[in-house]
């Protein structure tokens, strides 16, 4: 019998972020609204909010300013 080992998926840090969460984070640096980000990415504002909420949890931050600082420090 062959045993399969699957490494656990990281739940925090850069490795835990999805590609889409990284894209949304990159837009946070600009002085634009979540609606503006949504329009650029062809999604709804609620989708952007959901992606940011997930990213914030993974990064351990709670504000946009903290998220931008975290993203910059981690090369996003």
Short mmCIF file of the N, C-alpha and C atoms (twelve columns), coordinates in Angstrom:
data_MODEL
# 
_entry.id   MODEL 
# 
loop_
_atom_site.group_PDB 
_atom_site.id 
_atom_site.type_symbol 
_atom_site.label_atom_id 
_atom_site.label_alt_id 
_atom_site.label_comp_id 
_atom_site.label_asym_id 
_atom_site.label_seq_id 
_atom_site.Cartn_x 
_atom_site.Cartn_y 
_atom_site.Cartn_z 
_atom_site.pdbx_PDB_model_num 
ATOM 1   N N  . UNK A 1  0.834   -1.175 0.000   1 
ATOM 2   C CA . UNK A 1  0.000   0.000  0.000   1 
ATOM 3   C C  . UNK A 1  0.884   1.244  0.000   1 
ATOM 4   N N  . UNK A 2  0.560   2.190  -0.839  1 
ATOM 5   C CA . UNK A 2  1.333   3.416  -0.945  1 
ATOM 6   C C  . UNK A 2  0.719   4.477  -0.061  1 
ATOM 7   N N  . UNK A 3  1.561   5.115  0.701   1 
ATOM 8   C CA . UNK A 3  1.113   6.187  1.572   1 
ATOM 9   C C  . UNK A 3  1.331   7.517  0.859   1 
ATOM 10  N N  . UNK A 4  0.334   8.374  0.905   1 
ATOM 11  C CA . UNK A 4  0.454   9.705  0.301   1 
ATOM 12  C C  . UNK A 4  0.545   10.729 1.411   1 
ATOM 13  N N  . UNK A 5  1.498   11.612 1.267   1 
ATOM 14  C CA . UNK A 5  1.647   12.688 2.240   1 
ATOM 15  C C  . UNK A 5  1.375   13.995 1.524   1 
ATOM 16  N N  . UNK A 6  0.469   14.738 2.045   1 
ATOM 17  C CA . UNK A 6  0.178   16.056 1.500   1 
ATOM 18  C C  . UNK A 6  0.584   17.083 2.537   1 
ATOM 19  N N  . UNK A 7  1.465   17.975 2.143   1 
ATOM 20  C CA . UNK A 7  1.903   19.025 3.054   1 
ATOM 21  C C  . UNK A 7  0.719   19.926 3.373   1 
ATOM 22  N N  . UNK A 8  0.589   20.339 4.595   1 
ATOM 23  C CA . UNK A 8  -0.517  21.229 4.934   1 
ATOM 24  C C  . UNK A 8  -0.378  22.554 4.213   1 
ATOM 25  N N  . UNK A 9  -1.493  23.110 3.841   1 
ATOM 26  C CA . UNK A 9  -1.503  24.411 3.191   1 
ATOM 27  C C  . UNK A 9  -1.265  25.478 4.245   1 
ATOM 28  N N  . UNK A 10 -0.333  26.404 3.982   1 
ATOM 29  C CA . UNK A 10 -0.082  27.461 4.961   1 
ATOM 30  C C  . UNK A 10 -1.351  28.283 5.196   1 
ATOM 31  N N  . UNK A 11 -1.577  28.688 6.413   1 
ATOM 32  C CA . UNK A 11 -2.758  29.484 6.727   1 
ATOM 33  C C  . UNK A 11 -2.411  30.939 7.013   1 
ATOM 34  N N  . UNK A 12 -1.118  31.256 7.038   1 
ATOM 35  C CA . UNK A 12 -0.701  32.637 7.252   1 
ATOM 36  C C  . UNK A 12 0.498   32.943 6.364   1 
ATOM 37  N N  . UNK A 13 0.773   34.226 6.190   1 
ATOM 38  C CA . UNK A 13 1.942   34.645 5.431   1 
ATOM 39  C C  . UNK A 13 1.723   34.661 3.934   1 
ATOM 40  N N  . UNK A 14 2.756   35.030 3.210   1 
ATOM 41  C CA . UNK A 14 2.687   35.185 1.757   1 
ATOM 42  C C  . UNK A 14 2.258   33.885 1.081   1 
ATOM 43  N N  . UNK A 15 2.785   32.762 1.522   1 
ATOM 44  C CA . UNK A 15 2.477   31.480 0.888   1 
ATOM 45  C C  . UNK A 15 0.997   31.128 0.989   1 
ATOM 46  N N  . UNK A 16 0.306   31.667 1.963   1 
ATOM 47  C CA . UNK A 16 -1.114  31.364 2.153   1 
ATOM 48  C C  . UNK A 16 -2.009  32.173 1.214   1 
ATOM 49  N N  . UNK A 17 -1.503  33.272 0.682   1 
ATOM 50  C CA . UNK A 17 -2.315  34.142 -0.163  1 
ATOM 51  C C  . UNK A 17 -2.542  33.524 -1.535  1 
ATOM 52  N N  . UNK A 18 -3.770  33.652 -2.032  1 
ATOM 53  C CA . UNK A 18 -4.057  33.216 -3.395  1 
ATOM 54  C C  . UNK A 18 -3.513  34.262 -4.367  1 
ATOM 55  N N  . UNK A 19 -3.388  33.886 -5.621  1 
ATOM 56  C CA . UNK A 19 -2.927  34.851 -6.622  1 
ATOM 57  C C  . UNK A 19 -3.865  36.052 -6.686  1 
ATOM 58  N N  . UNK A 20 -5.162  35.794 -6.606  1 
ATOM 59  C CA . UNK A 20 -6.135  36.881 -6.694  1 
ATOM 60  C C  . UNK A 20 -6.028  37.819 -5.489  1 
ATOM 61  N N  . UNK A 21 -5.785  37.260 -4.309  1 
ATOM 62  C CA . UNK A 21 -5.597  38.098 -3.125  1 
ATOM 63  C C  . UNK A 21 -4.374  38.988 -3.306  1 
ATOM 64  N N  . UNK A 22 -3.332  38.463 -3.902  1 
ATOM 65  C CA . UNK A 22 -2.132  39.267 -4.168  1 
ATOM 66  C C  . UNK A 22 -2.420  40.387 -5.147  1 
ATOM 67  N N  . UNK A 23 -3.213  40.106 -6.166  1 
ATOM 68  C CA . UNK A 23 -3.577  41.130 -7.153  1 
ATOM 69  C C  . UNK A 23 -4.365  42.251 -6.473  1 
ATOM 70  N N  . UNK A 24 -5.343  41.877 -5.667  1 
ATOM 71  C CA . UNK A 24 -6.149  42.885 -4.963  1 
ATOM 72  C C  . UNK A 24 -5.270  43.698 -4.020  1 
ATOM 73  N N  . UNK A 25 -4.379  43.040 -3.292  1 
ATOM 74  C CA . UNK A 25 -3.474  43.759 -2.392  1 
ATOM 75  C C  . UNK A 25 -2.609  44.758 -3.141  1 
ATOM 76  N N  . UNK A 26 -2.141  44.378 -4.309  1 
ATOM 77  C CA . UNK A 26 -1.304  45.289 -5.097  1 
ATOM 78  C C  . UNK A 26 -2.063  46.572 -5.441  1 
ATOM 79  N N  . UNK A 27 -3.367  46.474 -5.633  1 
ATOM 80  C CA . UNK A 27 -4.179  47.657 -5.948  1 
ATOM 81  C C  . UNK A 27 -4.426  48.534 -4.729  1 
ATOM 82  N N  . UNK A 28 -4.305  47.982 -3.543  1 
ATOM 83  C CA . UNK A 28 -4.544  48.773 -2.333  1 
ATOM 84  C C  . UNK A 28 -3.570  49.927 -2.187  1 
ATOM 85  N N  . UNK A 29 -2.387  49.796 -2.759  1 
ATOM 86  C CA . UNK A 29 -1.376  50.854 -2.633  1 
ATOM 87  C C  . UNK A 29 -1.832  52.162 -3.265  1 
ATOM 88  N N  . UNK A 30 -2.697  52.037 -4.255  1 
ATOM 89  C CA . UNK A 30 -3.182  53.233 -4.943  1 
ATOM 90  C C  . UNK A 30 -4.275  53.886 -4.103  1 
ATOM 91  N N  . UNK A 31 -4.441  55.160 -4.277  1 
ATOM 92  C CA . UNK A 31 -5.461  55.897 -3.543  1 
ATOM 93  C C  . UNK A 31 -6.785  55.794 -4.295  1 
ATOM 94  N N  . UNK A 32 -7.340  54.560 -4.320  1 
ATOM 95  C CA . UNK A 32 -8.601  54.317 -5.018  1 
ATOM 96  C C  . UNK A 32 -9.527  53.531 -4.090  1 
ATOM 97  N N  . UNK A 33 -10.801 53.551 -4.411  1 
ATOM 98  C CA . UNK A 33 -11.801 52.870 -3.589  1 
ATOM 99  C C  . UNK A 33 -11.862 51.384 -3.930  1 
ATOM 100 N N  . UNK A 34 -12.517 50.637 -3.057  1 
ATOM 101 C CA . UNK A 34 -12.731 49.224 -3.343  1 
ATOM 102 C C  . UNK A 34 -13.583 49.053 -4.596  1 
ATOM 103 N N  . UNK A 35 -14.510 49.974 -4.816  1 
ATOM 104 C CA . UNK A 35 -15.320 49.922 -6.043  1 
ATOM 105 C C  . UNK A 35 -14.439 50.103 -7.272  1 
ATOM 106 N N  . UNK A 36 -13.469 51.010 -7.200  1 
ATOM 107 C CA . UNK A 36 -12.540 51.211 -8.318  1 
ATOM 108 C C  . UNK A 36 -11.740 49.939 -8.593  1 
ATOM 109 N N  . UNK A 37 -11.283 49.295 -7.532  1 
ATOM 110 C CA . UNK A 37 -10.532 48.039 -7.689  1 
ATOM 111 C C  . UNK A 37 -11.432 46.992 -8.345  1 
ATOM 112 N N  . UNK A 38 -12.656 46.888 -7.868  1 
ATOM 113 C CA . UNK A 38 -13.601 45.919 -8.420  1 
ATOM 114 C C  . UNK A 38 -13.819 46.142 -9.915  1 
ATOM 115 N N  . UNK A 39 -13.992 47.395 -10.299 1 
ATOM 116 C CA . UNK A 39 -14.216 47.706 -11.716 1 
ATOM 117 C C  . UNK A 39 -13.002 47.350 -12.560 1 
ATOM 118 N N  . UNK A 40 -11.809 47.605 -12.051 1 
ATOM 119 C CA . UNK A 40 -10.586 47.253 -12.782 1 
ATOM 120 C C  . UNK A 40 -10.449 45.747 -12.976 1 
ATOM 121 N N  . UNK A 41 -10.923 44.988 -11.970 1 
ATOM 122 C CA . UNK A 41 -10.761 43.531 -12.011 1 
ATOM 123 C C  . UNK A 41 -12.006 42.818 -12.538 1 
ATOM 124 N N  . UNK A 42 -13.014 43.569 -12.926 1 
ATOM 125 C CA . UNK A 42 -14.248 43.019 -13.478 1 
ATOM 126 C C  . UNK A 42 -14.933 42.067 -12.504 1 
ATOM 127 N N  . UNK A 43 -14.996 42.484 -11.241 1 
ATOM 128 C CA . UNK A 43 -15.702 41.726 -10.210 1 
ATOM 129 C C  . UNK A 43 -16.549 42.711 -9.411  1 
ATOM 130 N N  . UNK A 44 -17.329 42.201 -8.483  1 
ATOM 131 C CA . UNK A 44 -18.142 43.079 -7.653  1 
ATOM 132 C C  . UNK A 44 -17.322 43.601 -6.474  1 
ATOM 133 N N  . UNK A 45 -17.816 44.675 -5.887  1 
ATOM 134 C CA . UNK A 45 -17.175 45.235 -4.696  1 
ATOM 135 C C  . UNK A 45 -17.165 44.204 -3.573  1 
ATOM 136 N N  . UNK A 46 -18.244 43.443 -3.459  1 
ATOM 137 C CA . UNK A 46 -18.317 42.424 -2.417  1 
ATOM 138 C C  . UNK A 46 -17.257 41.339 -2.616  1 
ATOM 139 N N  . UNK A 47 -16.942 41.013 -3.856  1 
ATOM 140 C CA . UNK A 47 -15.879 40.041 -4.128  1 
ATOM 141 C C  . UNK A 47 -14.545 40.579 -3.640  1 
ATOM 142 N N  . UNK A 48 -14.275 41.839 -3.916  1 
ATOM 143 C CA . UNK A 48 -13.034 42.466 -3.455  1 
ATOM 144 C C  . UNK A 48 -12.996 42.468 -1.930  1 
ATOM 145 N N  . UNK A 49 -14.102 42.837 -1.293  1 
ATOM 146 C CA . UNK A 49 -14.155 42.854 0.170   1 
ATOM 147 C C  . UNK A 49 -13.894 41.463 0.744   1 
ATOM 148 N N  . UNK A 50 -14.461 40.460 0.128   1 
ATOM 149 C CA . UNK A 50 -14.270 39.085 0.589   1 
ATOM 150 C C  . UNK A 50 -12.811 38.649 0.445   1 
ATOM 151 N N  . UNK A 51 -12.213 38.968 -0.688  1 
ATOM 152 C CA . UNK A 51 -10.806 38.621 -0.917  1 
ATOM 153 C C  . UNK A 51 -9.897  39.353 0.058   1 
ATOM 154 N N  . UNK A 52 -10.194 40.604 0.339   1 
ATOM 155 C CA . UNK A 52 -9.386  41.360 1.298   1 
ATOM 156 C C  . UNK A 52 -9.556  40.838 2.715   1 
ATOM 157 N N  . UNK A 53 -10.774 40.500 3.085   1 
ATOM 158 C CA . UNK A 53 -11.027 39.960 4.420   1 
ATOM 159 C C  . UNK A 53 -10.206 38.682 4.626   1 
ATOM 160 N N  . UNK A 54 -10.198 37.829 3.621   1 
ATOM 161 C CA . UNK A 54 -9.416  36.585 3.683   1 
ATOM 162 C C  . UNK A 54 -7.924  36.892 3.761   1 
ATOM 163 N N  . UNK A 55 -7.457  37.823 2.942   1 
ATOM 164 C CA . UNK A 55 -6.038  38.185 2.933   1 
ATOM 165 C C  . UNK A 55 -5.624  38.817 4.266   1 
ATOM 166 N N  . UNK A 56 -6.448  39.715 4.794   1 
ATOM 167 C CA . UNK A 56 -6.145  40.353 6.073   1 
ATOM 168 C C  . UNK A 56 -5.973  39.304 7.168   1 
ATOM 169 N N  . UNK A 57 -6.873  38.310 7.186   1 
ATOM 170 C CA . UNK A 57 -6.807  37.250 8.196   1 
ATOM 171 C C  . UNK A 57 -5.486  36.491 8.061   1 
ATOM 172 N N  . UNK A 58 -5.106  36.177 6.836   1 
ATOM 173 C CA . UNK A 58 -3.868  35.429 6.598   1 
ATOM 174 C C  . UNK A 58 -2.629  36.244 6.951   1 
ATOM 175 N N  . UNK A 59 -2.715  37.571 6.782   1 
ATOM 176 C CA . UNK A 59 -1.588  38.450 7.073   1 
ATOM 177 C C  . UNK A 59 -1.546  38.866 8.534   1 
ATOM 178 N N  . UNK A 60 -2.656  38.712 9.225   1 
ATOM 179 C CA . UNK A 60 -2.716  39.131 10.624  1 
ATOM 180 C C  . UNK A 60 -2.831  40.630 10.789  1 
ATOM 181 N N  . UNK A 61 -3.517  41.289 9.857   1 
ATOM 182 C CA . UNK A 61 -3.714  42.737 9.929   1 
ATOM 183 C C  . UNK A 61 -5.211  43.039 9.957   1 
ATOM 184 N N  . UNK A 62 -5.544  44.288 10.284  1 
ATOM 185 C CA . UNK A 62 -6.965  44.638 10.328  1 
ATOM 186 C C  . UNK A 62 -7.296  45.951 9.631   1 
ATOM 187 N N  . UNK A 63 -6.292  46.652 9.117   1 
ATOM 188 C CA . UNK A 63 -6.563  47.915 8.429   1 
ATOM 189 C C  . UNK A 63 -5.892  47.931 7.061   1 
ATOM 190 N N  . UNK A 64 -6.398  48.796 6.210   1 
ATOM 191 C CA . UNK A 64 -5.824  48.937 4.881   1 
ATOM 192 C C  . UNK A 64 -4.369  49.389 4.965   1 
ATOM 193 N N  . UNK A 65 -4.093  50.349 5.837   1 
ATOM 194 C CA . UNK A 65 -2.718  50.856 5.987   1 
ATOM 195 C C  . UNK A 65 -1.773  49.734 6.419   1 
ATOM 196 N N  . UNK A 66 -2.219  48.913 7.365   1 
ATOM 197 C CA . UNK A 66 -1.388  47.791 7.807   1 
ATOM 198 C C  . UNK A 66 -1.196  46.771 6.688   1 
ATOM 199 N N  . UNK A 67 -2.242  46.535 5.910   1 
ATOM 200 C CA . UNK A 67 -2.156  45.587 4.795   1 
ATOM 201 C C  . UNK A 67 -1.170  46.080 3.741   1 
ATOM 202 N N  . UNK A 68 -1.223  47.370 3.440   1 
ATOM 203 C CA . UNK A 68 -0.300  47.946 2.452   1 
ATOM 204 C C  . UNK A 68 1.136   47.841 2.956   1 
ATOM 205 N N  . UNK A 69 1.353   48.171 4.211   1 
ATOM 206 C CA . UNK A 69 2.706   48.080 4.783   1 
ATOM 207 C C  . UNK A 69 3.195   46.631 4.770   1 
ATOM 208 N N  . UNK A 70 2.335   45.699 5.134   1 
ATOM 209 C CA . UNK A 70 2.694   44.275 5.138   1 
ATOM 210 C C  . UNK A 70 3.046   43.802 3.737   1 
ATOM 211 N N  . UNK A 71 2.202   44.180 2.772   1 
ATOM 212 C CA . UNK A 71 2.415   43.772 1.384   1 
ATOM 213 C C  . UNK A 71 3.740   44.313 0.848   1 
ATOM 214 N N  . UNK A 72 4.022   45.577 1.136   1 
ATOM 215 C CA . UNK A 72 5.297   46.161 0.698   1 
ATOM 216 C C  . UNK A 72 6.479   45.427 1.317   1 
ATOM 217 N N  . UNK A 73 6.383   45.146 2.600   1 
ATOM 218 C CA . UNK A 73 7.469   44.456 3.308   1 
ATOM 219 C C  . UNK A 73 7.693   43.041 2.771   1 
ATOM 220 N N  . UNK A 74 6.653   42.468 2.157   1 
ATOM 221 C CA . UNK A 74 6.747   41.102 1.640   1 
ATOM 222 C C  . UNK A 74 6.811   41.046 0.110   1 
ATOM 223 N N  . UNK A 75 7.090   42.187 -0.508  1 
ATOM 224 C CA . UNK A 75 7.304   42.217 -1.958  1 
ATOM 225 C C  . UNK A 75 6.076   42.097 -2.820  1 
ATOM 226 N N  . UNK A 76 4.941   42.487 -2.276  1 
ATOM 227 C CA . UNK A 76 3.699   42.426 -3.075  1 
ATOM 228 C C  . UNK A 76 3.338   43.823 -3.532  1 
# 
